[in-house]
XYZ file of C-alpha atoms in Angstrom:
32
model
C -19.703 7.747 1.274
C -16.088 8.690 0.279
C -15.201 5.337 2.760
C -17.319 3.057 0.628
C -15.451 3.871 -2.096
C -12.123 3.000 -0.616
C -13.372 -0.233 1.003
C -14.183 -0.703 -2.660
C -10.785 0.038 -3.704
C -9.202 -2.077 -1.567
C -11.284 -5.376 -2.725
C -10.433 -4.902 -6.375
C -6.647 -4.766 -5.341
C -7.441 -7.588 -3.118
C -9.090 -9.240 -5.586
C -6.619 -8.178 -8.445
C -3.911 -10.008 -6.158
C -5.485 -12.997 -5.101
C -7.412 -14.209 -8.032
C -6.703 -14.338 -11.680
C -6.406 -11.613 -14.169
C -9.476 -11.964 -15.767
C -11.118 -13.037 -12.781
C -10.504 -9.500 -11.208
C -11.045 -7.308 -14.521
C -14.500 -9.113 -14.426
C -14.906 -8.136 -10.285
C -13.576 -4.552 -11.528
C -15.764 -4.037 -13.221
C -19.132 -4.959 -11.879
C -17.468 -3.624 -8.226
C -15.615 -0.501 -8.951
């Protein structure tokens, strides 16, 4: 379970990086 919530992790910072700002806070938030 604790791996889910890495993999996660590691999308929002993927996402964070790759699309906009805003973009990601949205993803953030519904994700993480």
């Amino acid at each position: 379970m604790h791996q889910t919530g890495d993999q996660n992790n590691k999308l929002c910072v993927y996402v964070i990086r790759t699309y906009s700002e805003q973009f990601s806070i949205i993803l953030n938030c519904r994700y993480c």
